[in-house]
Coordinates of C-alpha atoms in Angstrom, one line a residue:
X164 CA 78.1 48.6 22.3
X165 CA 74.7 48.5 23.2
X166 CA 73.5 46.9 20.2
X167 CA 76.6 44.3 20.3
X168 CA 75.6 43.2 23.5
X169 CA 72.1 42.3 22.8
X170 CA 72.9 40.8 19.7
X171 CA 75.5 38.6 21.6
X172 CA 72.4 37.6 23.7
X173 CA 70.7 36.9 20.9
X174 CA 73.6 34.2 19.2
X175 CA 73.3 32.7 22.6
X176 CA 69.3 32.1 22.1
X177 CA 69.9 31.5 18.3
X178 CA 72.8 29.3 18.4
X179 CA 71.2 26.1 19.9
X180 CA 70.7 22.8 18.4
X181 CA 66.5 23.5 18.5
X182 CA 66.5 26.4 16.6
X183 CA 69.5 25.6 14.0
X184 CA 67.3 22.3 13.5
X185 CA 64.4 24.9 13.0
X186 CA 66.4 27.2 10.3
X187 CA 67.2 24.2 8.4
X188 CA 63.3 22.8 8.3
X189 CA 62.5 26.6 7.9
X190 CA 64.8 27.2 4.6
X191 CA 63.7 23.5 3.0
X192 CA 60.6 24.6 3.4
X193 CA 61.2 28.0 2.1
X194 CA 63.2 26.3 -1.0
X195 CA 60.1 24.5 -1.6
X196 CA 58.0 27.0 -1.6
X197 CA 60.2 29.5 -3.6
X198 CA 61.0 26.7 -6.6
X199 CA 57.4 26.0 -7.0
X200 CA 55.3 28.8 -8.9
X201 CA 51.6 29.2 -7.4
X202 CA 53.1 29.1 -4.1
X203 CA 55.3 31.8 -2.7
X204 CA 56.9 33.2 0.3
X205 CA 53.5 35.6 1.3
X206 CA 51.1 31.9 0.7
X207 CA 54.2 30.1 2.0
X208 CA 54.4 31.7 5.6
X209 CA 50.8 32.2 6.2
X210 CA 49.7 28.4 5.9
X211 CA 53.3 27.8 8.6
X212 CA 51.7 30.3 11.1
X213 CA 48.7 28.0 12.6
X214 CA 51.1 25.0 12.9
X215 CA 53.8 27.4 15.3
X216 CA 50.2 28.1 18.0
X217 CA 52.1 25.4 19.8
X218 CA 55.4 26.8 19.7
X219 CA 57.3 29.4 21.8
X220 CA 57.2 32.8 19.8
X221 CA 61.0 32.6 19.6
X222 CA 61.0 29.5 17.5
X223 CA 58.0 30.5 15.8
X224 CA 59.1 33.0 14.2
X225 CA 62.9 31.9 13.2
X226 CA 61.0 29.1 11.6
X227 CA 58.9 31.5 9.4
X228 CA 62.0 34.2 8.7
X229 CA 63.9 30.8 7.8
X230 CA 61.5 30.2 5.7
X231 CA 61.3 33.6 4.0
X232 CA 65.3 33.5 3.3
X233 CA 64.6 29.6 2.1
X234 CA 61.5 31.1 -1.0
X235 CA 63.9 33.8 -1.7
X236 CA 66.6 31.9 -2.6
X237 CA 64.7 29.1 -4.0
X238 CA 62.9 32.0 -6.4
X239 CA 66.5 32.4 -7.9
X240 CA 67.1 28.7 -8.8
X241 CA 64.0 28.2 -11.1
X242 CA 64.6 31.5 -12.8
X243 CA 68.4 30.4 -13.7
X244 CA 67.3 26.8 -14.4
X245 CA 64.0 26.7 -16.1
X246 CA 63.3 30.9 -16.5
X247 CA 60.3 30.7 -14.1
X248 CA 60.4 33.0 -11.3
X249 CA 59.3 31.3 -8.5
X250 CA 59.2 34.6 -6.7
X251 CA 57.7 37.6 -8.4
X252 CA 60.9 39.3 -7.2
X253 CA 63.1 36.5 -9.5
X254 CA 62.0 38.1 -12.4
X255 CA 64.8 40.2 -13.1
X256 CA 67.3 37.5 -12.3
X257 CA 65.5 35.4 -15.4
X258 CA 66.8 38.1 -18.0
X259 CA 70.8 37.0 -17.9
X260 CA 70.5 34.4 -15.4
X261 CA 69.1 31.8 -17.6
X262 CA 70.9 32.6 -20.8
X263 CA 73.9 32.0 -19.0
X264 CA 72.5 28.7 -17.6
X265 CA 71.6 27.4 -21.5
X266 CA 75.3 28.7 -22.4
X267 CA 76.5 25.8 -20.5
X268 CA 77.1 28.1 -17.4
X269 CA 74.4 26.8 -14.7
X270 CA 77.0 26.4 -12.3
X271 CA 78.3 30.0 -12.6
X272 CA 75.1 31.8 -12.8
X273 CA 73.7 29.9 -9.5
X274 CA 76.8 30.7 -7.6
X275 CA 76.7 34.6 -9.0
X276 CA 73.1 34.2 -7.7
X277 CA 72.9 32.7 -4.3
X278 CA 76.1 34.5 -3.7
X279 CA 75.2 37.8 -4.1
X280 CA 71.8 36.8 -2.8
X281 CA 73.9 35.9 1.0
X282 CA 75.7 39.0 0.8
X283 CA 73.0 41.6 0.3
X284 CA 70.8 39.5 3.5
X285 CA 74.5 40.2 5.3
X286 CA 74.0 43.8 4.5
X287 CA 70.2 43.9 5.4
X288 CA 70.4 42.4 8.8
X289 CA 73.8 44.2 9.6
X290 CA 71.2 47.6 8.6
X291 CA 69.0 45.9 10.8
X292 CA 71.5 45.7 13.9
X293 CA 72.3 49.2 13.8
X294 CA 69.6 50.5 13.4
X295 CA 66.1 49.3 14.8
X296 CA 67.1 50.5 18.7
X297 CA 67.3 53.9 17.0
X298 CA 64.3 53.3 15.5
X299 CA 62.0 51.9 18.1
X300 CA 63.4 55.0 20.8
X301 CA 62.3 57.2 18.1
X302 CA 59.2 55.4 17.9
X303 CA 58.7 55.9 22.0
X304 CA 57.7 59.6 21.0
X305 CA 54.7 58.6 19.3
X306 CA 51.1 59.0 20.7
X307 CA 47.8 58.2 18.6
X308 CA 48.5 60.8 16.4
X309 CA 51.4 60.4 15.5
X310 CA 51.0 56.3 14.8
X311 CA 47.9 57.5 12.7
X312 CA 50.5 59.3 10.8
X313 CA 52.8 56.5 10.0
X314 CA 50.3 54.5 9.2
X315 CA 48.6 56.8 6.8
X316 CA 52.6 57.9 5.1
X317 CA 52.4 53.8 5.1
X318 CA 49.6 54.0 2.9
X319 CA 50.2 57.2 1.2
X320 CA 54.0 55.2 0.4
X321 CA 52.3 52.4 -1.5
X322 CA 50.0 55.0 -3.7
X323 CA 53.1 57.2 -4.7
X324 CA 55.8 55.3 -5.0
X325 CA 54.7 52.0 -6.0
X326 CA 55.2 50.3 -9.4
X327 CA 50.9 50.2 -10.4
X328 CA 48.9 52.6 -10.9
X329 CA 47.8 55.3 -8.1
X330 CA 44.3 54.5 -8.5
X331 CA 45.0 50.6 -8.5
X332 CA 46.5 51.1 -5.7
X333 CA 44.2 52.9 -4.1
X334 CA 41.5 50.8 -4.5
X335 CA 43.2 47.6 -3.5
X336 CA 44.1 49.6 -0.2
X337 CA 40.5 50.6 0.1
X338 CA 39.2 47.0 -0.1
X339 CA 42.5 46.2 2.4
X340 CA 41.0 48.3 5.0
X341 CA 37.2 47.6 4.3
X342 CA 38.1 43.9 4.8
X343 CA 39.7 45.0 8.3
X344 CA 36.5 46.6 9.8
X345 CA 34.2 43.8 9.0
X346 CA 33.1 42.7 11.7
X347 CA 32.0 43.9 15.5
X348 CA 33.2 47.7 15.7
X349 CA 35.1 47.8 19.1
X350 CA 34.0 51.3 19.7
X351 CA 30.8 51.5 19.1
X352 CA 29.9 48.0 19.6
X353 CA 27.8 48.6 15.9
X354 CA 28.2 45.4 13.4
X355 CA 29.9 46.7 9.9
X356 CA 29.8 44.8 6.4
X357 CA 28.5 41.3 7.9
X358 CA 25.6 41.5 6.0
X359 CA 23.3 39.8 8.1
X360 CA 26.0 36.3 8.4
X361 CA 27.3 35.2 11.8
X362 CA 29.9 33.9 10.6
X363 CA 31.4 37.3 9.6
X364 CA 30.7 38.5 13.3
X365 CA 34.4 38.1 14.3
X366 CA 35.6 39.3 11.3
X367 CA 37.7 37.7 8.4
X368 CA 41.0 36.5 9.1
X369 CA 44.0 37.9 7.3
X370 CA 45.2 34.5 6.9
X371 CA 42.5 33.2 4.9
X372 CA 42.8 36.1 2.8
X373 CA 46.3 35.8 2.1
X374 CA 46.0 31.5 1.4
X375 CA 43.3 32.9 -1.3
X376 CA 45.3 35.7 -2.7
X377 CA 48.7 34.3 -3.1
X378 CA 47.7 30.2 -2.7
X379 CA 44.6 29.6 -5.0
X380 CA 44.8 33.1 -7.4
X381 CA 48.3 32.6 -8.3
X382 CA 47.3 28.5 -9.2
X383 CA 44.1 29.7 -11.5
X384 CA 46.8 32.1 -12.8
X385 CA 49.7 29.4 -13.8
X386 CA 46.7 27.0 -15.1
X387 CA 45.7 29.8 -17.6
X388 CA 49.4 30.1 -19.2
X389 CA 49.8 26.3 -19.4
X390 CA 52.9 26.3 -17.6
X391 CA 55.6 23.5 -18.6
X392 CA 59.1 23.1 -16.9
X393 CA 62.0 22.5 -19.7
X394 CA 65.4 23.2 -17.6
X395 CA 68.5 23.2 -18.4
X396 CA 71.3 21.5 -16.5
X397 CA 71.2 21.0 -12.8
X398 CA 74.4 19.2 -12.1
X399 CA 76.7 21.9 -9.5
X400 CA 80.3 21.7 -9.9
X401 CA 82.1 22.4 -6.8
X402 CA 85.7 24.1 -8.9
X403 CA 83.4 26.1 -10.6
X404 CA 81.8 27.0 -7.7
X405 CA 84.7 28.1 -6.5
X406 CA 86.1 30.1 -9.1
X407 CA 82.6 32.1 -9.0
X408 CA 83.3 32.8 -6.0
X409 CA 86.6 33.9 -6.4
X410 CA 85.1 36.0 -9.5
X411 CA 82.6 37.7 -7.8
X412 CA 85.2 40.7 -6.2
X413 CA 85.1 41.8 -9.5
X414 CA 81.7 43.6 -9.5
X415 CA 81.9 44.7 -5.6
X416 CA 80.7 48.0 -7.4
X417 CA 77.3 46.6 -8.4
X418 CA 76.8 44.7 -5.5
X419 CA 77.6 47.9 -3.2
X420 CA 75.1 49.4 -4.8
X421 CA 72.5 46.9 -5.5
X422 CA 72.8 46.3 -1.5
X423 CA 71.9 49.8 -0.7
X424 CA 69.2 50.4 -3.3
X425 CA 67.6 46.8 -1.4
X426 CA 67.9 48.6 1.9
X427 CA 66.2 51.9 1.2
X428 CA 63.4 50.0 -0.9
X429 CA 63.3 47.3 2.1
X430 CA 62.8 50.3 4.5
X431 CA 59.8 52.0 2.8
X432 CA 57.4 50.6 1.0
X433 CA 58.9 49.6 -2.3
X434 CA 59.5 46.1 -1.5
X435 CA 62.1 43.4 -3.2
X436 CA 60.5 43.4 -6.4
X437 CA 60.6 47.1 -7.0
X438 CA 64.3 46.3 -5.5
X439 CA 65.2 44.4 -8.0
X440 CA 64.0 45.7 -11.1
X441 CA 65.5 48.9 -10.2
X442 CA 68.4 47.9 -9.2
X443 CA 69.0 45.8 -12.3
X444 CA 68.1 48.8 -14.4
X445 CA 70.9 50.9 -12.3
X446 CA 73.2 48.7 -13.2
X447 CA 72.7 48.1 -17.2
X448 CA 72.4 52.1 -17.6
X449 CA 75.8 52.4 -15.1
X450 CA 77.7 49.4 -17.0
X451 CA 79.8 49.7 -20.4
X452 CA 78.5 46.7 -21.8
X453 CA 74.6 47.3 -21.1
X454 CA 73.9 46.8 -24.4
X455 CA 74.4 43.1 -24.1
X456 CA 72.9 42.9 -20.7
X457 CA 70.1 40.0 -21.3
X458 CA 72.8 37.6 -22.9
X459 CA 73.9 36.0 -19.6
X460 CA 76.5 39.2 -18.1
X461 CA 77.1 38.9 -14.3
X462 CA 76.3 42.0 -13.4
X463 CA 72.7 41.5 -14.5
X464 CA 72.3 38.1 -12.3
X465 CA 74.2 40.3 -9.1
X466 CA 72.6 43.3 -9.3
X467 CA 69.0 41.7 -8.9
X468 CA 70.0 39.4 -6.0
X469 CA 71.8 41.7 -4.2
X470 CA 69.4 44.1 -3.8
X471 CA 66.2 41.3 -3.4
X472 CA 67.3 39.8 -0.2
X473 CA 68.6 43.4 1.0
X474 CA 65.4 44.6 0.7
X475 CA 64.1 41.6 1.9
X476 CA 65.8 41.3 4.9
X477 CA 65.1 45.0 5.7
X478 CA 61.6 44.8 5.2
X479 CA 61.4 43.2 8.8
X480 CA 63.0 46.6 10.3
X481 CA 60.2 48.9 10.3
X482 CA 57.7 45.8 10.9
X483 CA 59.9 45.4 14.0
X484 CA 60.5 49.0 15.3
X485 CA 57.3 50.7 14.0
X486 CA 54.8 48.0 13.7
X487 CA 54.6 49.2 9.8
X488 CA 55.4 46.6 7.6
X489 CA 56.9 47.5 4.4
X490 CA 56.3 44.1 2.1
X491 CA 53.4 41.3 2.0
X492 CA 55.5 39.1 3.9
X493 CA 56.2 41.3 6.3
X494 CA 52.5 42.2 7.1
X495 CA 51.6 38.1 7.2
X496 CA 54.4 37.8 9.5
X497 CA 53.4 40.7 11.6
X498 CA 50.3 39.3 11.8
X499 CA 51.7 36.5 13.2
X500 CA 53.0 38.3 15.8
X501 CA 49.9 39.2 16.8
X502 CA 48.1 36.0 17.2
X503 CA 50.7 35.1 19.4
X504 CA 49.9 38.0 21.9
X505 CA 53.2 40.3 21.1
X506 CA 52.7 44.2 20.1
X507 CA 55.1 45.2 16.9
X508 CA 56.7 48.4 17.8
X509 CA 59.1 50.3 19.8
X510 CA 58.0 48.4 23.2
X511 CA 58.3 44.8 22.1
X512 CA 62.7 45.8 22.1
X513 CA 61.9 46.6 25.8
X514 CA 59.7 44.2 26.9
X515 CA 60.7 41.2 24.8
X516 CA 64.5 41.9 24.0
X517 CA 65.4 38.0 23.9
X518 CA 62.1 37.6 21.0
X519 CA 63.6 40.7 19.4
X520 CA 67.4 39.7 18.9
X521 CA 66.9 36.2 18.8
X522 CA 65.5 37.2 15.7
X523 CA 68.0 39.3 14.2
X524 CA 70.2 36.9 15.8
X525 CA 69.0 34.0 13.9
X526 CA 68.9 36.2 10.4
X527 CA 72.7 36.0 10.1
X528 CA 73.1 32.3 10.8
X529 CA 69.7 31.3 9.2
X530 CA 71.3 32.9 5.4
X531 CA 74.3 31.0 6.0
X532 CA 72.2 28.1 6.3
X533 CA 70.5 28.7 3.0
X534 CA 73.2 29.7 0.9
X535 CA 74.7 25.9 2.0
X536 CA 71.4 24.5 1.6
X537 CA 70.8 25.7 -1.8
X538 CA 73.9 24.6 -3.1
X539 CA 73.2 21.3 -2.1
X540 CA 69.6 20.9 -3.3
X541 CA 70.0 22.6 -6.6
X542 CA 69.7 18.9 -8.4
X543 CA 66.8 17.4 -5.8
X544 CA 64.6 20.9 -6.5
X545 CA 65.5 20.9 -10.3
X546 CA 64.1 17.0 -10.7
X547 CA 60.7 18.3 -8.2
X548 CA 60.4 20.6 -11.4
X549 CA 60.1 17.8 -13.8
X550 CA 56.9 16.3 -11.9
X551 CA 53.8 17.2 -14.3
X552 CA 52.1 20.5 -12.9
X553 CA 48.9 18.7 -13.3
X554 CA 50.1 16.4 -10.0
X555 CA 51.8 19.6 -8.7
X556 CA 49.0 21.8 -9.0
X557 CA 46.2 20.0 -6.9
X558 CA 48.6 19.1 -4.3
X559 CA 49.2 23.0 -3.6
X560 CA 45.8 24.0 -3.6
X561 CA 44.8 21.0 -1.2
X562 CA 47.5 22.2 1.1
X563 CA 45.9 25.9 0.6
X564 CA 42.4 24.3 2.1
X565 CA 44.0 22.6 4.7
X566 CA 46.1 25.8 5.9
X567 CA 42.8 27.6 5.7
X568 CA 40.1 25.2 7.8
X569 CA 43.5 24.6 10.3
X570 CA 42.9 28.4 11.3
X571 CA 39.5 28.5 13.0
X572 CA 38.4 24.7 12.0
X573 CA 35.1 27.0 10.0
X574 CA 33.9 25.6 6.6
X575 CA 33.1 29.1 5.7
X576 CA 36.9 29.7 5.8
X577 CA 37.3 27.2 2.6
X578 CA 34.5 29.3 0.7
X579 CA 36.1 32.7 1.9
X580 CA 39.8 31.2 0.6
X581 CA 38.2 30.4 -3.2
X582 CA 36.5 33.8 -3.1
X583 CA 39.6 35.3 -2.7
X584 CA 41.4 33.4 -4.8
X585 CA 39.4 34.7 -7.4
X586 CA 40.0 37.8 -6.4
X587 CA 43.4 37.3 -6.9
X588 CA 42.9 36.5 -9.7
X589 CA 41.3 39.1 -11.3
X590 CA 44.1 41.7 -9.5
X591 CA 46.6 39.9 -11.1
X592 CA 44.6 39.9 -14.5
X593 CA 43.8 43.9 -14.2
X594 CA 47.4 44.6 -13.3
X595 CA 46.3 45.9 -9.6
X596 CA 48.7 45.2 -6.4
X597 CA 47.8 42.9 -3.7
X598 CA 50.5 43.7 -1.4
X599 CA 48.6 47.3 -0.3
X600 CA 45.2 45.0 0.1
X601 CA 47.5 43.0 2.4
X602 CA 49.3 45.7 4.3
X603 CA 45.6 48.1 4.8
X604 CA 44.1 44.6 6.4
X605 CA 46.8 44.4 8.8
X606 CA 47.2 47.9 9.7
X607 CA 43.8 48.8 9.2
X608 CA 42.3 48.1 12.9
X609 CA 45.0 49.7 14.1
X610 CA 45.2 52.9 12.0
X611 CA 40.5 52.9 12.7
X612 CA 41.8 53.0 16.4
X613 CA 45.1 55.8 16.4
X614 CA 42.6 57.7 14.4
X615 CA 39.8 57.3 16.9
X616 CA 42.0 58.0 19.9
X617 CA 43.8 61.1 18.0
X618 CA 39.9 62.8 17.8
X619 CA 38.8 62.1 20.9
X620 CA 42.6 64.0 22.1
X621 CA 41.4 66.8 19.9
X622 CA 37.5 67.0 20.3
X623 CA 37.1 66.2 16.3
X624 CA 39.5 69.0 15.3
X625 CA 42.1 66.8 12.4
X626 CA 44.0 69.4 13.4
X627 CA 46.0 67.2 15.7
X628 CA 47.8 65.7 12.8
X629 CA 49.8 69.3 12.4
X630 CA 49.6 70.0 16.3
X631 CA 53.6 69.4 16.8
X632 CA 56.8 69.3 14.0
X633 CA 57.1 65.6 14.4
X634 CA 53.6 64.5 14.0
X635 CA 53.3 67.3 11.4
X636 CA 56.2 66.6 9.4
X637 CA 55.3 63.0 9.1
X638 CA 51.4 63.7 8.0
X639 CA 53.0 66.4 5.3
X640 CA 55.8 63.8 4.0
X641 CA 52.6 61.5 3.3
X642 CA 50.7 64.0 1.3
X643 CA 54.3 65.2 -0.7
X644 CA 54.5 60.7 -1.5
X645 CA 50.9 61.2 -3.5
X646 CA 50.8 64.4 -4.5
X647 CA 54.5 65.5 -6.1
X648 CA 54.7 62.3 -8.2
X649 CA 51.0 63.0 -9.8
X650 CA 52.5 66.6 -10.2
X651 CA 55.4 64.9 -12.1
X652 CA 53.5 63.1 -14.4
X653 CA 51.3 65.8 -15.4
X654 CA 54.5 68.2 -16.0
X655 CA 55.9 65.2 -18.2
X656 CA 53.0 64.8 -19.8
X657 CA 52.2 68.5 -20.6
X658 CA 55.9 68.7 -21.8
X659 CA 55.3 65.6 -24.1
X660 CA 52.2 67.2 -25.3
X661 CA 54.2 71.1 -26.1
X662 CA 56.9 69.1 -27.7
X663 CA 54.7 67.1 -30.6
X664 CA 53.5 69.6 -32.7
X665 CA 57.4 70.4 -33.2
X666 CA 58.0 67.2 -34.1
X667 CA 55.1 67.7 -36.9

């Protein structure tokens, strides 16, 4: 009853006409920002942070998470319409989606989408509700050590269980945290990696970083391919909205399970994408007809929604109750959270309960808001589509500059965001991830600090990460997350490498 309370609080500091005005600017926005590839819902809510300074935390960030729900769902309509993911989580919604949208079936396969899409948010923030005040009073046990330790399973998540490489991911953490200690060291007082400019001093702002990244890498990236829009059909039917709707029951198996496969990736590391893709493969292997999945079958438009949005949505848990975000959007917006003076973590339930279920609050009326929306706009963002990329294009990457200088009003800002956008760039180009590069620049200060505090507790012994079970269980669970799955590889590996001389 706890939890119902507070969240019936929180409908109270949700439900007012300021902040439902503010969820529907927030998901336009985010439809926006989803239907157009180069931007994104990472680049998306990091150039909307310096415009909420002004704002009350509250509103601040129900406009950004309103914004989040808006590029997810607005991901979904250009992969049905005109197979472009606007998100790179869409993908998978791109390989039945859109074949049934050119069999004359736009109407259905949008419906299937945004649909499912609302239900497995429902199930995310519903996860959400019941569990973050068990998570953030289990979070009260921690001391340096054992934040250190979530920090570095964090870390040690992203390495083993992501979808790149180990050692891409590796590196891209290790530039991630060597980004996050430029600067003035504030134990030692030492300079680190400024390299003799003052502008570097105060170190490099995560924003910028991001704007580059996601803004101006993932623009050089769409000029490369040449990217045209040819769509299908926009027009929405409202009777065959309805009769989707009334269809979807029928595969309450896949979206069970595409919900929960969002909500465990949401809650570690793995992230919607990962989400998706996985989910989509669960449900081609599970159904009798996988052979034709890629043709335009439901199930293969559910099963990716579902579990996007669940994941999603369940990112913001741990970024909530542990201060450990679990997605790129999630580390932007806890960075947000920052600049506007609040801690992440267990005591931000207790000391700003109406900031804390305001937000939850706001989840389940902001994706009822969307799913409406989206409905509605499906023929306004379809016709945005049809504008030449070559007007589209420069008018992203001027908004990119402007989100940038907006930050600290530097020039050197502009240069950093082109620098990183090259960057980008490349990581996209080499295949390596730039959500861990994201995450280690967010928690990287903080990890450099736990880590500081847990030696001086210790006199320098490392030690202190086995000193009790709960610290101790949480630094071996990291090493098991790299480790085993290496171990795996090189078992399947040595197996593959027995078994072909049999074959000969």
């Amino acid at each position: 009853m706890g939890n119902f309370g507070l969240l019936l609080d929180g409908f109270q500091i949700a439900l007012t006409p300021t902040h439902i005005a503010i969820m529907v600017i927030g998901v336009l926005l985010g439809l926006v920002v989803g239907v157009l590839p180069g931007l994104g819902a990472p680049n998306g809510v990091s150039l909307l942070i310096p415009l909420t300074f002004s704002m009350d935390p509250v509103s601040a960030i129900i406009l950004l998470a309103s914004m989040y729900w808006g590029a997810l769902f607005g991901g979904s309509t250009t992969s049905i319409l005109f197979n472009i993911p606007g998100e790179p989580s869409s993908v998978a919604t791109t390989f039945d989606g859109y074949p049934m949208a050119r069999g004359g079936q736009a109407t259905r396969a949008l419906t299937l989408a945004f649909m499912s899409a609302g239900t497995g948010a429902l199930v995310g923030v519903i996860v959400i509700t019941l569990l973050s005040s068990w998570a953030a009073d289990f979070a009260l046990r921690f001391g340096a050590p054992e934040y250190f330790a979530v920090y570095f399973l964090a870390f040690c998540a992203f390495i083993g269980m992501g979808s790149a490489w180990p050692g891409k991911t590796a590196v891209s953490l290790l530039l991630g945290l060597a980004l996050s200690s430029v600067g003035m060291d504030t134990i030692t007082g030492s300079l680190r990696l400024t390299f003799g400019l003052s502008e570097l001093i105060g170190g490099i702002s995560f924003l910028v970083v991001v704007i580059g990244l996601f803004g101006i890498g993932e623009i050089l990236m769409t000029v490369q391919h040449g990217l045209k829009f040819r769509g299908v059909s926009s027009r929405v039917d409202l009777r065959d909205v309805f009769r989707t709707i009334a269809e979807l029951p029928r595969y309450y198996l896949t979206l069970v399970r595409s919900c929960l496969v969002g909500a465990w990736m949401g809650i570690t590391p793995g992230g919607p994408t990962a989400a998706s893709f996985m989910s989509y493969g669960i449900a081609r292997q599970w159904s009798r007809k996988g052979k034709v999945f890629g043709t335009g079958r439901p199930e293969g438009i559910v099963a990716p929604e579902a579990a996007d949005h669940s994941a999603g949505t369940c990112a913001m848990l741990p970024m909530l109750a542990l201060g450990v975000p679990s997605s790129a959007t999630a580390a932007v917006m806890m960075g947000g959270l920052m600049i506007w003076g609040l801690t992440p973590g267990p005591m931000l339930f207790t000391t700003k309960p109406d900031f804390v279920w305001g937000l939850i609050a706001s989840m389940y009326v902001a994706n009822i808001v969307a799913v409406i929306l989206v409905l509605a706009t499906v023929p306004m963002f379809a016709a945005l589509l049809r504008i030449p990329f070559a007007i589209i294009g420069p008018m992203i990457v001027a908004v990119c500059f402007v989100g940038a200088y907006t930050v600290s009003s530097a020039t050197f800002d502009l240069w950093l965001v082109l620098a990183f956008g090259i960057v980008g760039y490349l990581f996209n180009k080499l295949d390596y991830p730039i959500a861990p590069l994201v995450l280690a620049m967010v928690l990287g200060h903080k990890a450099e600090n736990a880590f500081h505090q847990s030696m001086i507790l210790s006199d320098g012994s490392v030690l202190v990460f086995w000193s009790n079970p709960l610290v101790g269980t949480i630094m071996t669970l990291a090493l098991a997350l790299v480790i085993l799955p290496q171990l795996v590889r090189l078992a399947s590996r040595w197996k593959r490498d027995q078994a072909e001389p049999l074959g000969d």
